Coordinates of C-alpha atoms in Angstrom, one line a residue:
M606 CA 0.0 0.0 0.0
S607 CA 1.5 3.4 -1.0
F608 CA 2.0 6.2 1.4
R609 CA -0.7 8.3 -0.5
E610 CA -3.2 5.5 0.0
K611 CA -2.4 5.1 3.7
S612 CA -2.7 8.9 4.1
A613 CA -6.1 8.8 2.3
W614 CA -7.3 6.0 4.6
L615 CA -6.2 7.9 7.7
M616 CA -7.7 11.2 6.6
G617 CA -10.9 9.6 5.4
A618 CA -11.4 7.9 8.8
L619 CA -10.5 11.2 10.6
M620 CA -13.0 13.2 8.4
L621 CA -15.7 10.6 8.9
G622 CA -15.3 10.8 12.7
A623 CA -15.0 14.6 12.7
G624 CA -18.0 14.9 10.4
A625 CA -20.0 12.6 12.7
Y626 CA -19.0 14.8 15.6
Y627 CA -20.1 17.9 13.8
L628 CA -23.4 16.4 12.8
T629 CA -24.1 15.0 16.3
M630 CA -23.4 18.4 17.9
A631 CA -25.5 20.3 15.3
F632 CA -28.5 18.0 15.9
A633 CA -28.1 18.1 19.6
V634 CA -28.3 21.9 19.6
W635 CA -31.2 21.8 17.2
G636 CA -33.0 19.3 19.4
E637 CA -32.6 21.4 22.5
T638 CA -33.3 24.8 21.0
G639 CA -35.4 24.1 17.9
S640 CA -33.1 26.1 15.7
A641 CA -29.7 25.7 14.1
A642 CA -26.6 26.1 16.3
P643 CA -24.5 29.2 16.0
P644 CA -21.6 28.5 13.6
L645 CA -18.7 29.3 15.9
A646 CA -20.0 27.0 18.6
L647 CA -19.4 24.0 16.3
F648 CA -16.9 25.3 13.8
I649 CA -14.0 26.0 16.3
P650 CA -14.1 22.6 18.1
F651 CA -14.5 20.9 14.7
T652 CA -11.5 22.7 13.2
L653 CA -9.3 22.1 16.2
L654 CA -10.2 18.4 16.2
V655 CA -9.4 18.1 12.5
V656 CA -6.2 20.0 12.6
I657 CA -4.8 18.4 15.8
A658 CA -5.8 14.9 14.8
S659 CA -4.5 15.2 11.2
V660 CA -1.2 16.6 12.3
A661 CA -0.8 13.8 14.8
G662 CA -1.9 11.2 12.4
Q663 CA 0.2 12.3 9.5
T664 CA 3.3 12.8 11.7
T665 CA 2.9 9.3 13.1
L666 CA 2.4 7.9 9.5
A667 CA 5.5 9.8 8.3
L668 CA 7.6 8.5 11.3
L669 CA 6.6 4.9 10.6
T670 CA 7.5 5.2 6.9
P671 CA 9.9 8.1 6.4
R672 CA 11.3 7.1 3.0
E673 CA 7.8 6.8 1.5
A674 CA 6.6 10.0 3.2
N675 CA 9.4 12.1 1.6
A676 CA 9.0 10.7 -1.9
P677 CA 6.9 12.8 -4.3
A678 CA 3.9 11.3 -5.9
D679 CA 4.9 9.2 -8.9
E680 CA 3.7 9.7 -12.4
R681 CA 1.0 7.1 -11.9
E682 CA -0.4 8.7 -8.8
K683 CA -0.5 12.3 -9.9
P684 CA -3.4 12.0 -12.4
L685 CA -5.3 9.8 -10.0
L686 CA -5.1 12.4 -7.2
D687 CA -6.0 15.1 -9.7
R688 CA -9.1 13.1 -10.9
A689 CA -10.2 12.5 -7.3
G690 CA -9.8 16.2 -6.5
H691 CA -11.8 17.1 -9.7
W692 CA -14.8 14.9 -8.8
S693 CA -14.8 15.9 -5.2
G694 CA -14.7 19.6 -6.3
L695 CA -17.7 19.0 -8.4
M696 CA -19.5 17.5 -5.4
L697 CA -18.6 20.6 -3.3
A698 CA -19.9 22.9 -6.0
A699 CA -23.2 21.0 -6.3
G700 CA -23.6 21.0 -2.5
T701 CA -22.9 24.7 -2.3
V702 CA -25.3 25.6 -5.1
T703 CA -28.0 23.5 -3.5
S704 CA -27.3 25.2 -0.2
L705 CA -27.6 28.6 -1.8
L706 CA -30.9 27.7 -3.5
Y707 CA -32.2 26.5 -0.1
F708 CA -31.1 29.8 1.4
F709 CA -33.0 31.8 -1.2
D710 CA -36.1 30.0 -0.1
H711 CA -35.6 30.0 3.7
Q712 CA -33.4 33.1 4.3
N713 CA -31.5 31.4 7.2
G714 CA -27.8 32.3 7.1
V715 CA -26.9 30.0 10.0
L716 CA -28.4 27.0 8.2
L717 CA -26.6 28.1 5.0
F718 CA -23.3 27.9 6.9
H719 CA -24.1 24.4 8.2
T720 CA -25.2 23.1 4.8
I721 CA -22.1 24.4 3.1
M722 CA -20.0 23.0 5.9
G723 CA -21.7 19.7 5.4
S724 CA -21.0 19.9 1.7
L725 CA -17.3 20.5 2.5
I726 CA -17.2 17.5 4.8
V727 CA -18.9 15.2 2.2
S728 CA -16.7 16.4 -0.6
Q729 CA -13.5 15.7 1.5
L730 CA -14.8 12.2 2.3
A731 CA -15.5 11.7 -1.4
D732 CA -12.0 12.9 -2.2
Y733 CA -10.3 10.4 0.1
A734 CA -12.6 7.6 -1.0
L735 CA -11.9 8.3 -4.7
Q736 CA -8.2 8.5 -4.0
I737 CA -8.3 5.0 -2.4
A738 CA -10.5 3.6 -5.2
L739 CA -8.5 5.0 -8.0
I740 CA -5.1 4.0 -6.5
R741 CA -6.4 0.5 -5.9
R742 CA -7.9 0.1 -9.3
A743 CA -4.7 1.3 -11.0
S744 CA -2.6 -1.2 -8.9

């Protein structure tokens, strides 16, 4: 398994866990108050969780395989990573446009923030899943 694939597995699992945390917290506040949570109340802990866990995870992965970690992506991996980024970018664009259309109807800026944040989380998950699938298919 290449370093890029290991990294995608790690970051995919991290983003899945962090996304579940964000969703759980957002629904908990919505259940208590009946309205969407203020963006900063969820965004700051989510961001800290993702940054700290990804730095710790990537550092650990690099320490376990230092030679692979320092190697640049090879000519086989570069187009696969670009393709995964392209498709996940389209997913982010679709989620953002859908969120904006929903906002035009409901005029709720807090909900707009959360739906775009959800689109970002889903597109990142798709990016990592596509990286894994494309790298495995090419092997």
